[in-house]
Amino acid sequence: MKTANIFSALAVAIMLTAGGGVAAQNATEVDAEKELERYRAMINDPMANPGYLAVDRGEALWELKRGTKNVSLQGCDLGEGPGKLEGAYARLPRYFKDADRVMDLEQRLLWCMEHQQGLDTADVIKRRFSGPGRASDMEDLVAFIANKSNGMKFEPQLKHPKEQEVAAAGEAMFFRRSAIMDFSCATCHAEEGKRIRLQGLPELFKPGEQARQTMGSWPTYRVSQSALRTMQHRLWDCYRQMRMPVPEYASDGITALTMYLTKSAAGGEINVPSIKR
């Protein structure tokens, strides 16, 4: 009888200890999230956001005449008509009849550089992501153009059969597990409450506020990298961290994945360039 009582007491103690540990962990996570929110609010000031320097540089590049045809990008049609930027980013990726392809913003800019400016884009692609002593035309142009859709809401373009096909391919890519870690995008972004270190991982596989807030904040200035980053870079870096073969820049696969994520973000407000850790 005494033995049974001892075991009962031990069981209760173990349960209380476990419960206390869980409670302490939850409290720590709540406190960490509050501190992160305070940090985000502190740095989320347009007057203190270096991403707006990229917006200014992008505007100059948009107006710069270059290439064998010596013309600017102001005649580039991003879906709303030649040179029209307001709302263009909110409706990308989309199908372009002249190219007979679904393109995201960076693909379309490369197409306009090659076909309208006659520009050799090899150097632009080489500098697709900025680094120490290496500026990126594409990052600056994306910041400038995306900023023209600020305050607008994502309107995924899914009427054309090729747009529907690309969105379906993006969904398949999101859930496709591969490489040595057997990871997929869904490994991190298809369950509620997942974290990596102190960073919460948003659910991106279904329409909702988390998907809208996430997609609506790119491009962003990354404080930890001292650089503005586009969605192309974000997805490239995700594949790198999953130990998968890194995708080619401006590939159809990345456009497909972006189309799927934008579909989940439908109705989300765009506020860019944002600023993140």
PDB file of C-alpha atoms in Angstrom:
ATOM      1  CA  MET A   1       0.000   0.000   0.000  1.00  0.00           C
ATOM      2  CA  LYS A   2       2.795   2.352   0.921  1.00  0.00           C
ATOM      3  CA  THR A   3       4.613   1.434  -2.293  1.00  0.00           C
ATOM      4  CA  ALA A   4       1.509   2.275  -4.351  1.00  0.00           C
ATOM      5  CA  ASN A   5       1.230   5.650  -2.599  1.00  0.00           C
ATOM      6  CA  ILE A   6       4.878   6.406  -3.318  1.00  0.00           C
ATOM      7  CA  PHE A   7       4.427   5.629  -7.017  1.00  0.00           C
ATOM      8  CA  SER A   8       1.264   7.760  -7.139  1.00  0.00           C
ATOM      9  CA  ALA A   9       3.088  10.684  -5.574  1.00  0.00           C
ATOM     10  CA  LEU A  10       5.952  10.297  -8.042  1.00  0.00           C
ATOM     11  CA  ALA A  11       3.518  10.245 -10.948  1.00  0.00           C
ATOM     12  CA  VAL A  12       1.856  13.428  -9.750  1.00  0.00           C
ATOM     13  CA  ALA A  13       5.230  15.117  -9.255  1.00  0.00           C
ATOM     14  CA  ILE A  14       6.345  14.145 -12.747  1.00  0.00           C
ATOM     15  CA  MET A  15       3.127  15.491 -14.282  1.00  0.00           C
ATOM     16  CA  LEU A  16       3.399  18.739 -12.351  1.00  0.00           C
ATOM     17  CA  THR A  17       7.031  19.142 -13.372  1.00  0.00           C
ATOM     18  CA  ALA A  18       6.219  18.461 -17.003  1.00  0.00           C
ATOM     19  CA  GLY A  19       3.305  20.864 -16.891  1.00  0.00           C
ATOM     20  CA  GLY A  20       5.431  23.522 -15.306  1.00  0.00           C
ATOM     21  CA  GLY A  21       8.097  23.022 -17.949  1.00  0.00           C
ATOM     22  CA  VAL A  22       5.579  23.417 -20.764  1.00  0.00           C
ATOM     23  CA  ALA A  23       4.103  26.498 -19.115  1.00  0.00           C
ATOM     24  CA  ALA A  24       7.559  28.006 -18.682  1.00  0.00           C
ATOM     25  CA  GLN A  25       8.408  27.269 -22.309  1.00  0.00           C
ATOM     26  CA  ASN A  26       5.151  28.842 -23.518  1.00  0.00           C
ATOM     27  CA  ALA A  27       5.785  31.924 -21.371  1.00  0.00           C
ATOM     28  CA  THR A  28       9.301  32.229 -22.788  1.00  0.00           C
ATOM     29  CA  GLU A  29       7.982  31.988 -26.338  1.00  0.00           C
ATOM     30  CA  VAL A  30       5.350  34.667 -25.662  1.00  0.00           C
ATOM     31  CA  ASP A  31       7.973  36.981 -24.150  1.00  0.00           C
ATOM     32  CA  ALA A  32      10.319  36.389 -27.109  1.00  0.00           C
ATOM     33  CA  GLU A  33       7.550  37.160 -29.591  1.00  0.00           C
ATOM     34  CA  LYS A  34       6.712  40.393 -27.743  1.00  0.00           C
ATOM     35  CA  GLU A  35      10.335  41.466 -27.904  1.00  0.00           C
ATOM     36  CA  LEU A  36      10.495  40.626 -31.608  1.00  0.00           C
ATOM     37  CA  GLU A  37       7.352  42.680 -32.243  1.00  0.00           C
ATOM     38  CA  ARG A  38       8.875  45.584 -30.334  1.00  0.00           C
ATOM     39  CA  TYR A  39      12.031  45.269 -32.436  1.00  0.00           C
ATOM     40  CA  ARG A  40      10.031  45.164 -35.683  1.00  0.00           C
ATOM     41  CA  ALA A  41       8.049  48.254 -34.690  1.00  0.00           C
ATOM     42  CA  MET A  42      11.264  50.072 -33.808  1.00  0.00           C
ATOM     43  CA  ILE A  43      12.891  49.482 -37.197  1.00  0.00           C
ATOM     44  CA  ASN A  44       9.725  49.722 -39.319  1.00  0.00           C
ATOM     45  CA  ASP A  45      10.074  53.431 -40.066  1.00  0.00           C
ATOM     46  CA  PRO A  46      10.312  54.535 -43.728  1.00  0.00           C
ATOM     47  CA  MET A  47      12.618  57.386 -42.706  1.00  0.00           C
ATOM     48  CA  ALA A  48      15.042  54.868 -41.190  1.00  0.00           C
ATOM     49  CA  ASN A  49      14.630  52.108 -43.797  1.00  0.00           C
ATOM     50  CA  PRO A  50      17.626  51.839 -46.172  1.00  0.00           C
ATOM     51  CA  GLY A  51      15.351  49.951 -48.583  1.00  0.00           C
ATOM     52  CA  TYR A  52      14.075  53.298 -49.810  1.00  0.00           C
ATOM     53  CA  LEU A  53      17.549  54.071 -51.143  1.00  0.00           C
ATOM     54  CA  ALA A  54      17.033  51.089 -53.428  1.00  0.00           C
ATOM     55  CA  VAL A  55      13.703  52.588 -54.542  1.00  0.00           C
ATOM     56  CA  ASP A  56      15.490  55.786 -55.588  1.00  0.00           C
ATOM     57  CA  ARG A  57      18.217  53.885 -57.422  1.00  0.00           C
ATOM     58  CA  GLY A  58      15.589  51.763 -59.140  1.00  0.00           C
ATOM     59  CA  GLU A  59      13.783  54.833 -60.451  1.00  0.00           C
ATOM     60  CA  ALA A  60      17.021  56.082 -62.019  1.00  0.00           C
ATOM     61  CA  LEU A  61      17.613  52.673 -63.637  1.00  0.00           C
ATOM     62  CA  TRP A  62      14.034  52.614 -64.976  1.00  0.00           C
ATOM     63  CA  GLU A  63      14.696  55.891 -66.786  1.00  0.00           C
ATOM     64  CA  LEU A  64      18.264  55.093 -67.896  1.00  0.00           C
ATOM     65  CA  LYS A  65      18.803  54.586 -71.633  1.00  0.00           C
ATOM     66  CA  ARG A  66      21.067  51.643 -72.404  1.00  0.00           C
ATOM     67  CA  GLY A  67      21.543  48.592 -74.598  1.00  0.00           C
ATOM     68  CA  THR A  68      22.095  48.511 -78.348  1.00  0.00           C
ATOM     69  CA  LYS A  69      18.770  50.310 -78.878  1.00  0.00           C
ATOM     70  CA  ASN A  70      19.672  53.058 -76.376  1.00  0.00           C
ATOM     71  CA  VAL A  71      16.223  53.208 -74.809  1.00  0.00           C
ATOM     72  CA  SER A  72      14.969  53.145 -71.234  1.00  0.00           C
ATOM     73  CA  LEU A  73      12.684  50.614 -69.592  1.00  0.00           C
ATOM     74  CA  GLN A  74       9.841  53.136 -69.608  1.00  0.00           C
ATOM     75  CA  GLY A  75       8.324  51.326 -72.580  1.00  0.00           C
ATOM     76  CA  CYS A  76       8.301  47.988 -70.738  1.00  0.00           C
ATOM     77  CA  ASP A  77       4.829  46.508 -70.315  1.00  0.00           C
ATOM     78  CA  LEU A  78       4.498  44.862 -66.913  1.00  0.00           C
ATOM     79  CA  GLY A  79       0.884  43.910 -67.570  1.00  0.00           C
ATOM     80  CA  GLU A  80      -0.892  47.236 -67.197  1.00  0.00           C
ATOM     81  CA  GLY A  81       0.406  48.783 -70.419  1.00  0.00           C
ATOM     82  CA  PRO A  82       3.802  50.179 -71.494  1.00  0.00           C
ATOM     83  CA  GLY A  83       5.385  52.187 -68.701  1.00  0.00           C
ATOM     84  CA  LYS A  84       2.425  51.849 -66.313  1.00  0.00           C
ATOM     85  CA  LEU A  85       3.643  50.797 -62.885  1.00  0.00           C
ATOM     86  CA  GLU A  86       0.785  51.467 -60.465  1.00  0.00           C
ATOM     87  CA  GLY A  87      -0.775  48.124 -59.562  1.00  0.00           C
ATOM     88  CA  ALA A  88       1.524  46.087 -61.809  1.00  0.00           C
ATOM     89  CA  TYR A  89       3.308  44.303 -58.947  1.00  0.00           C
ATOM     90  CA  ALA A  90      -0.041  43.450 -57.324  1.00  0.00           C
ATOM     91  CA  ARG A  91      -0.993  41.419 -60.414  1.00  0.00           C
ATOM     92  CA  LEU A  92       2.231  39.518 -60.967  1.00  0.00           C
ATOM     93  CA  PRO A  93       3.109  36.812 -61.907  1.00  0.00           C
ATOM     94  CA  ARG A  94       0.880  36.798 -64.981  1.00  0.00           C
ATOM     95  CA  TYR A  95       0.693  35.603 -68.581  1.00  0.00           C
ATOM     96  CA  PHE A  96       2.309  37.796 -71.247  1.00  0.00           C
ATOM     97  CA  LYS A  97       1.129  37.208 -74.785  1.00  0.00           C
ATOM     98  CA  ASP A  98       4.230  38.690 -76.450  1.00  0.00           C
ATOM     99  CA  ALA A  99       6.461  36.175 -74.651  1.00  0.00           C
ATOM    100  CA  ASP A 100       3.820  33.408 -74.471  1.00  0.00           C
ATOM    101  CA  ARG A 101       4.877  32.757 -70.887  1.00  0.00           C
ATOM    102  CA  VAL A 102       3.820  33.385 -67.342  1.00  0.00           C
ATOM    103  CA  MET A 103       6.435  35.656 -65.763  1.00  0.00           C
ATOM    104  CA  ASP A 104       7.172  37.204 -62.408  1.00  0.00           C
ATOM    105  CA  LEU A 105       8.578  40.727 -62.176  1.00  0.00           C
ATOM    106  CA  GLU A 106      12.243  39.777 -62.474  1.00  0.00           C
ATOM    107  CA  GLN A 107      11.662  37.498 -65.451  1.00  0.00           C
ATOM    108  CA  ARG A 108       9.693  40.229 -67.182  1.00  0.00           C
ATOM    109  CA  LEU A 109      12.355  42.862 -66.537  1.00  0.00           C
ATOM    110  CA  LEU A 110      15.004  40.602 -68.044  1.00  0.00           C
ATOM    111  CA  TRP A 111      12.761  40.057 -71.083  1.00  0.00           C
ATOM    112  CA  CYS A 112      12.305  43.824 -71.535  1.00  0.00           C
ATOM    113  CA  MET A 113      16.035  44.446 -71.165  1.00  0.00           C
ATOM    114  CA  GLU A 114      16.836  41.882 -73.847  1.00  0.00           C
ATOM    115  CA  HIS A 115      14.015  42.549 -76.316  1.00  0.00           C
ATOM    116  CA  GLN A 116      13.343  46.262 -75.911  1.00  0.00           C
ATOM    117  CA  GLN A 117      16.708  47.645 -74.868  1.00  0.00           C
ATOM    118  CA  GLY A 118      18.910  45.142 -76.666  1.00  0.00           C
ATOM    119  CA  LEU A 119      20.878  44.781 -73.448  1.00  0.00           C
ATOM    120  CA  ASP A 120      23.223  41.890 -72.738  1.00  0.00           C
ATOM    121  CA  THR A 121      21.827  40.754 -69.387  1.00  0.00           C
ATOM    122  CA  ALA A 122      24.761  38.520 -68.410  1.00  0.00           C
ATOM    123  CA  ASP A 123      26.156  41.134 -66.030  1.00  0.00           C
ATOM    124  CA  VAL A 124      22.696  41.935 -64.626  1.00  0.00           C
ATOM    125  CA  ILE A 125      22.170  38.245 -63.844  1.00  0.00           C
ATOM    126  CA  LYS A 126      25.664  37.951 -62.361  1.00  0.00           C
ATOM    127  CA  ARG A 127      24.758  40.780 -59.965  1.00  0.00           C
ATOM    128  CA  ARG A 128      21.213  39.504 -59.334  1.00  0.00           C
ATOM    129  CA  PHE A 129      21.844  39.512 -55.578  1.00  0.00           C
ATOM    130  CA  SER A 130      23.840  42.337 -54.056  1.00  0.00           C
ATOM    131  CA  GLY A 131      26.833  41.831 -51.808  1.00  0.00           C
ATOM    132  CA  PRO A 132      29.802  43.777 -50.434  1.00  0.00           C
ATOM    133  CA  GLY A 133      30.984  46.058 -53.227  1.00  0.00           C
ATOM    134  CA  ARG A 134      28.414  44.600 -55.645  1.00  0.00           C
ATOM    135  CA  ALA A 135      25.188  46.495 -56.416  1.00  0.00           C
ATOM    136  CA  SER A 136      22.162  44.768 -57.947  1.00  0.00           C
ATOM    137  CA  ASP A 137      20.149  46.427 -60.706  1.00  0.00           C
ATOM    138  CA  MET A 138      17.366  43.890 -60.244  1.00  0.00           C
ATOM    139  CA  GLU A 139      16.969  44.452 -56.523  1.00  0.00           C
ATOM    140  CA  ASP A 140      16.765  48.211 -57.072  1.00  0.00           C
ATOM    141  CA  LEU A 141      14.288  47.938 -59.951  1.00  0.00           C
ATOM    142  CA  VAL A 142      12.058  45.531 -58.018  1.00  0.00           C
ATOM    143  CA  ALA A 143      12.047  47.861 -55.007  1.00  0.00           C
ATOM    144  CA  PHE A 144      11.040  50.817 -57.177  1.00  0.00           C
ATOM    145  CA  ILE A 145       8.321  48.996 -59.107  1.00  0.00           C
ATOM    146  CA  ALA A 146       6.867  47.087 -56.147  1.00  0.00           C
ATOM    147  CA  ASN A 147       6.686  50.316 -54.148  1.00  0.00           C
ATOM    148  CA  LYS A 148       4.321  51.701 -56.816  1.00  0.00           C
ATOM    149  CA  SER A 149       1.727  49.144 -55.635  1.00  0.00           C
ATOM    150  CA  ASN A 150       1.936  50.150 -51.972  1.00  0.00           C
ATOM    151  CA  GLY A 151      -1.451  50.118 -50.276  1.00  0.00           C
ATOM    152  CA  MET A 152      -2.934  47.943 -53.024  1.00  0.00           C
ATOM    153  CA  LYS A 153      -4.011  44.334 -52.595  1.00  0.00           C
ATOM    154  CA  PHE A 154      -2.725  41.228 -54.346  1.00  0.00           C
ATOM    155  CA  GLU A 155      -4.898  40.180 -57.267  1.00  0.00           C
ATOM    156  CA  PRO A 156      -3.596  36.793 -58.485  1.00  0.00           C
ATOM    157  CA  GLN A 157      -4.099  36.367 -62.234  1.00  0.00           C
ATOM    158  CA  LEU A 158      -5.566  32.906 -62.814  1.00  0.00           C
ATOM    159  CA  LYS A 159      -7.903  33.268 -65.808  1.00  0.00           C
ATOM    160  CA  HIS A 160      -5.516  32.186 -68.544  1.00  0.00           C
ATOM    161  CA  PRO A 161      -4.956  28.401 -68.847  1.00  0.00           C
ATOM    162  CA  LYS A 162      -1.196  28.867 -68.578  1.00  0.00           C
ATOM    163  CA  GLU A 163      -1.625  30.854 -65.349  1.00  0.00           C
ATOM    164  CA  GLN A 164      -3.704  28.011 -63.911  1.00  0.00           C
ATOM    165  CA  GLU A 165      -1.102  25.487 -65.060  1.00  0.00           C
ATOM    166  CA  VAL A 166       1.731  27.439 -63.445  1.00  0.00           C
ATOM    167  CA  ALA A 167      -0.177  27.810 -60.160  1.00  0.00           C
ATOM    168  CA  ALA A 168      -0.762  24.042 -60.078  1.00  0.00           C
ATOM    169  CA  ALA A 169       2.939  23.420 -60.722  1.00  0.00           C
ATOM    170  CA  GLY A 170       3.797  25.797 -57.872  1.00  0.00           C
ATOM    171  CA  GLU A 171       1.528  23.896 -55.497  1.00  0.00           C
ATOM    172  CA  ALA A 172       3.212  20.622 -56.448  1.00  0.00           C
ATOM    173  CA  MET A 173       6.619  22.191 -55.821  1.00  0.00           C
ATOM    174  CA  PHE A 174       5.500  23.493 -52.416  1.00  0.00           C
ATOM    175  CA  PHE A 175       4.742  19.969 -51.186  1.00  0.00           C
ATOM    176  CA  ARG A 176       7.523  18.121 -53.063  1.00  0.00           C
ATOM    177  CA  ARG A 177      10.015  16.561 -50.645  1.00  0.00           C
ATOM    178  CA  SER A 178      13.532  16.034 -51.907  1.00  0.00           C
ATOM    179  CA  ALA A 179      17.292  16.101 -51.322  1.00  0.00           C
ATOM    180  CA  ILE A 180      19.308  14.714 -48.417  1.00  0.00           C
ATOM    181  CA  MET A 181      17.086  16.272 -45.728  1.00  0.00           C
ATOM    182  CA  ASP A 182      13.827  15.124 -47.356  1.00  0.00           C
ATOM    183  CA  PHE A 183      12.425  18.640 -46.895  1.00  0.00           C
ATOM    184  CA  SER A 184       9.801  20.589 -48.783  1.00  0.00           C
ATOM    185  CA  CYS A 185       8.412  24.106 -48.405  1.00  0.00           C
ATOM    186  CA  ALA A 186       5.540  22.493 -46.507  1.00  0.00           C
ATOM    187  CA  THR A 187       7.962  21.084 -43.922  1.00  0.00           C
ATOM    188  CA  CYS A 188       8.279  24.569 -42.446  1.00  0.00           C
ATOM    189  CA  HIS A 189       5.188  26.372 -43.756  1.00  0.00           C
ATOM    190  CA  ALA A 190       2.218  24.012 -43.580  1.00  0.00           C
ATOM    191  CA  GLU A 191       1.636  23.689 -39.827  1.00  0.00           C
ATOM    192  CA  GLU A 192       0.612  26.198 -37.195  1.00  0.00           C
ATOM    193  CA  GLY A 193       3.056  27.290 -34.508  1.00  0.00           C
ATOM    194  CA  LYS A 194       6.327  26.171 -36.083  1.00  0.00           C
ATOM    195  CA  ARG A 195       9.489  28.101 -35.323  1.00  0.00           C
ATOM    196  CA  ILE A 196      13.127  28.160 -36.266  1.00  0.00           C
ATOM    197  CA  ARG A 197      15.163  29.560 -33.385  1.00  0.00           C
ATOM    198  CA  LEU A 198      13.185  32.711 -32.361  1.00  0.00           C
ATOM    199  CA  GLN A 199      11.554  33.158 -35.762  1.00  0.00           C
ATOM    200  CA  GLY A 200       7.933  32.147 -36.221  1.00  0.00           C
ATOM    201  CA  LEU A 201       7.261  30.304 -39.479  1.00  0.00           C
ATOM    202  CA  PRO A 202       4.088  31.457 -41.252  1.00  0.00           C
ATOM    203  CA  GLU A 203       1.547  29.077 -42.742  1.00  0.00           C
ATOM    204  CA  LEU A 204       1.721  29.649 -46.484  1.00  0.00           C
ATOM    205  CA  PHE A 205      -0.144  26.675 -47.908  1.00  0.00           C
ATOM    206  CA  LYS A 206      -3.615  28.129 -47.464  1.00  0.00           C
ATOM    207  CA  PRO A 207      -5.231  31.539 -47.934  1.00  0.00           C
ATOM    208  CA  GLY A 208      -5.101  33.553 -44.751  1.00  0.00           C
ATOM    209  CA  GLU A 209      -3.606  36.455 -42.873  1.00  0.00           C
ATOM    210  CA  GLN A 210      -0.200  34.855 -42.417  1.00  0.00           C
ATOM    211  CA  ALA A 211       0.243  34.323 -46.155  1.00  0.00           C
ATOM    212  CA  ARG A 212      -1.059  37.816 -46.905  1.00  0.00           C
ATOM    213  CA  GLN A 213       1.269  39.506 -44.416  1.00  0.00           C
ATOM    214  CA  THR A 214       4.285  37.486 -45.547  1.00  0.00           C
ATOM    215  CA  MET A 215       3.906  38.052 -49.285  1.00  0.00           C
ATOM    216  CA  GLY A 216       2.882  41.664 -48.782  1.00  0.00           C
ATOM    217  CA  SER A 217       6.208  42.446 -47.100  1.00  0.00           C
ATOM    218  CA  TRP A 218       8.525  41.467 -49.978  1.00  0.00           C
ATOM    219  CA  PRO A 219      10.834  42.935 -51.233  1.00  0.00           C
ATOM    220  CA  THR A 220      12.378  43.759 -47.881  1.00  0.00           C
ATOM    221  CA  TYR A 221      15.542  45.272 -46.467  1.00  0.00           C
ATOM    222  CA  ARG A 222      17.374  42.629 -44.403  1.00  0.00           C
ATOM    223  CA  VAL A 223      19.216  44.284 -41.523  1.00  0.00           C
ATOM    224  CA  SER A 224      21.316  41.170 -40.933  1.00  0.00           C
ATOM    225  CA  GLN A 225      22.505  41.222 -44.558  1.00  0.00           C
ATOM    226  CA  SER A 226      22.613  45.006 -45.064  1.00  0.00           C
ATOM    227  CA  ALA A 227      20.811  44.495 -48.358  1.00  0.00           C
ATOM    228  CA  LEU A 228      17.438  44.670 -50.013  1.00  0.00           C
ATOM    229  CA  ARG A 229      16.160  41.197 -50.939  1.00  0.00           C
ATOM    230  CA  THR A 230      13.493  40.137 -53.419  1.00  0.00           C
ATOM    231  CA  MET A 231      11.218  37.090 -53.446  1.00  0.00           C
ATOM    232  CA  GLN A 232      13.624  35.466 -55.918  1.00  0.00           C
ATOM    233  CA  HIS A 233      16.353  35.658 -53.277  1.00  0.00           C
ATOM    234  CA  ARG A 234      14.034  34.445 -50.492  1.00  0.00           C
ATOM    235  CA  LEU A 235      13.078  31.290 -52.419  1.00  0.00           C
ATOM    236  CA  TRP A 236      16.658  30.726 -53.623  1.00  0.00           C
ATOM    237  CA  ASP A 237      17.849  30.878 -50.014  1.00  0.00           C
ATOM    238  CA  CYS A 238      15.090  28.515 -48.845  1.00  0.00           C
ATOM    239  CA  TYR A 239      16.202  25.901 -51.365  1.00  0.00           C
ATOM    240  CA  ARG A 240      19.814  26.398 -50.309  1.00  0.00           C
ATOM    241  CA  GLN A 241      18.922  25.859 -46.654  1.00  0.00           C
ATOM    242  CA  MET A 242      16.953  22.706 -47.534  1.00  0.00           C
ATOM    243  CA  ARG A 243      20.182  21.410 -49.144  1.00  0.00           C
ATOM    244  CA  MET A 244      18.448  21.168 -52.504  1.00  0.00           C
ATOM    245  CA  PRO A 245      20.090  22.161 -55.799  1.00  0.00           C
ATOM    246  CA  VAL A 246      19.686  25.938 -55.908  1.00  0.00           C
ATOM    247  CA  PRO A 247      17.304  27.054 -58.659  1.00  0.00           C
ATOM    248  CA  GLU A 248      18.449  29.090 -61.616  1.00  0.00           C
ATOM    249  CA  TYR A 249      17.737  32.779 -61.410  1.00  0.00           C
ATOM    250  CA  ALA A 250      14.414  33.827 -62.961  1.00  0.00           C
ATOM    251  CA  SER A 251      13.508  30.194 -63.639  1.00  0.00           C
ATOM    252  CA  ASP A 252       9.982  29.056 -64.481  1.00  0.00           C
ATOM    253  CA  GLY A 253       9.995  26.918 -61.334  1.00  0.00           C
ATOM    254  CA  ILE A 254      10.503  29.901 -59.038  1.00  0.00           C
ATOM    255  CA  THR A 255       7.796  31.782 -60.920  1.00  0.00           C
ATOM    256  CA  ALA A 256       5.428  28.838 -60.411  1.00  0.00           C
ATOM    257  CA  LEU A 257       6.125  28.747 -56.675  1.00  0.00           C
ATOM    258  CA  THR A 258       5.651  32.523 -56.457  1.00  0.00           C
ATOM    259  CA  MET A 259       2.341  32.223 -58.305  1.00  0.00           C
ATOM    260  CA  TYR A 260       1.116  29.622 -55.798  1.00  0.00           C
ATOM    261  CA  LEU A 261       2.182  31.737 -52.811  1.00  0.00           C
ATOM    262  CA  THR A 262       0.589  34.845 -54.297  1.00  0.00           C
ATOM    263  CA  LYS A 263      -2.621  32.870 -54.766  1.00  0.00           C
ATOM    264  CA  SER A 264      -2.590  32.136 -51.023  1.00  0.00           C
ATOM    265  CA  ALA A 265      -1.967  35.844 -50.372  1.00  0.00           C
ATOM    266  CA  ALA A 266      -4.946  37.083 -52.412  1.00  0.00           C
ATOM    267  CA  GLY A 267      -6.374  40.260 -50.909  1.00  0.00           C
ATOM    268  CA  GLY A 268      -3.277  40.966 -48.828  1.00  0.00           C
ATOM    269  CA  GLU A 269      -2.065  44.560 -48.718  1.00  0.00           C
ATOM    270  CA  ILE A 270       1.351  45.402 -50.137  1.00  0.00           C
ATOM    271  CA  ASN A 271       3.692  47.465 -47.961  1.00  0.00           C
ATOM    272  CA  VAL A 272       7.194  47.515 -49.426  1.00  0.00           C
ATOM    273  CA  PRO A 273      10.047  47.752 -49.094  1.00  0.00           C
ATOM    274  CA  SER A 274       9.568  46.470 -45.579  1.00  0.00           C
ATOM    275  CA  ILE A 275      12.419  45.956 -43.147  1.00  0.00           C
ATOM    276  CA  LYS A 276      13.278  42.700 -41.398  1.00  0.00           C
ATOM    277  CA  ARG A 277      16.001  41.400 -39.132  1.00  0.00           C
TER     278      ARG A 277
END
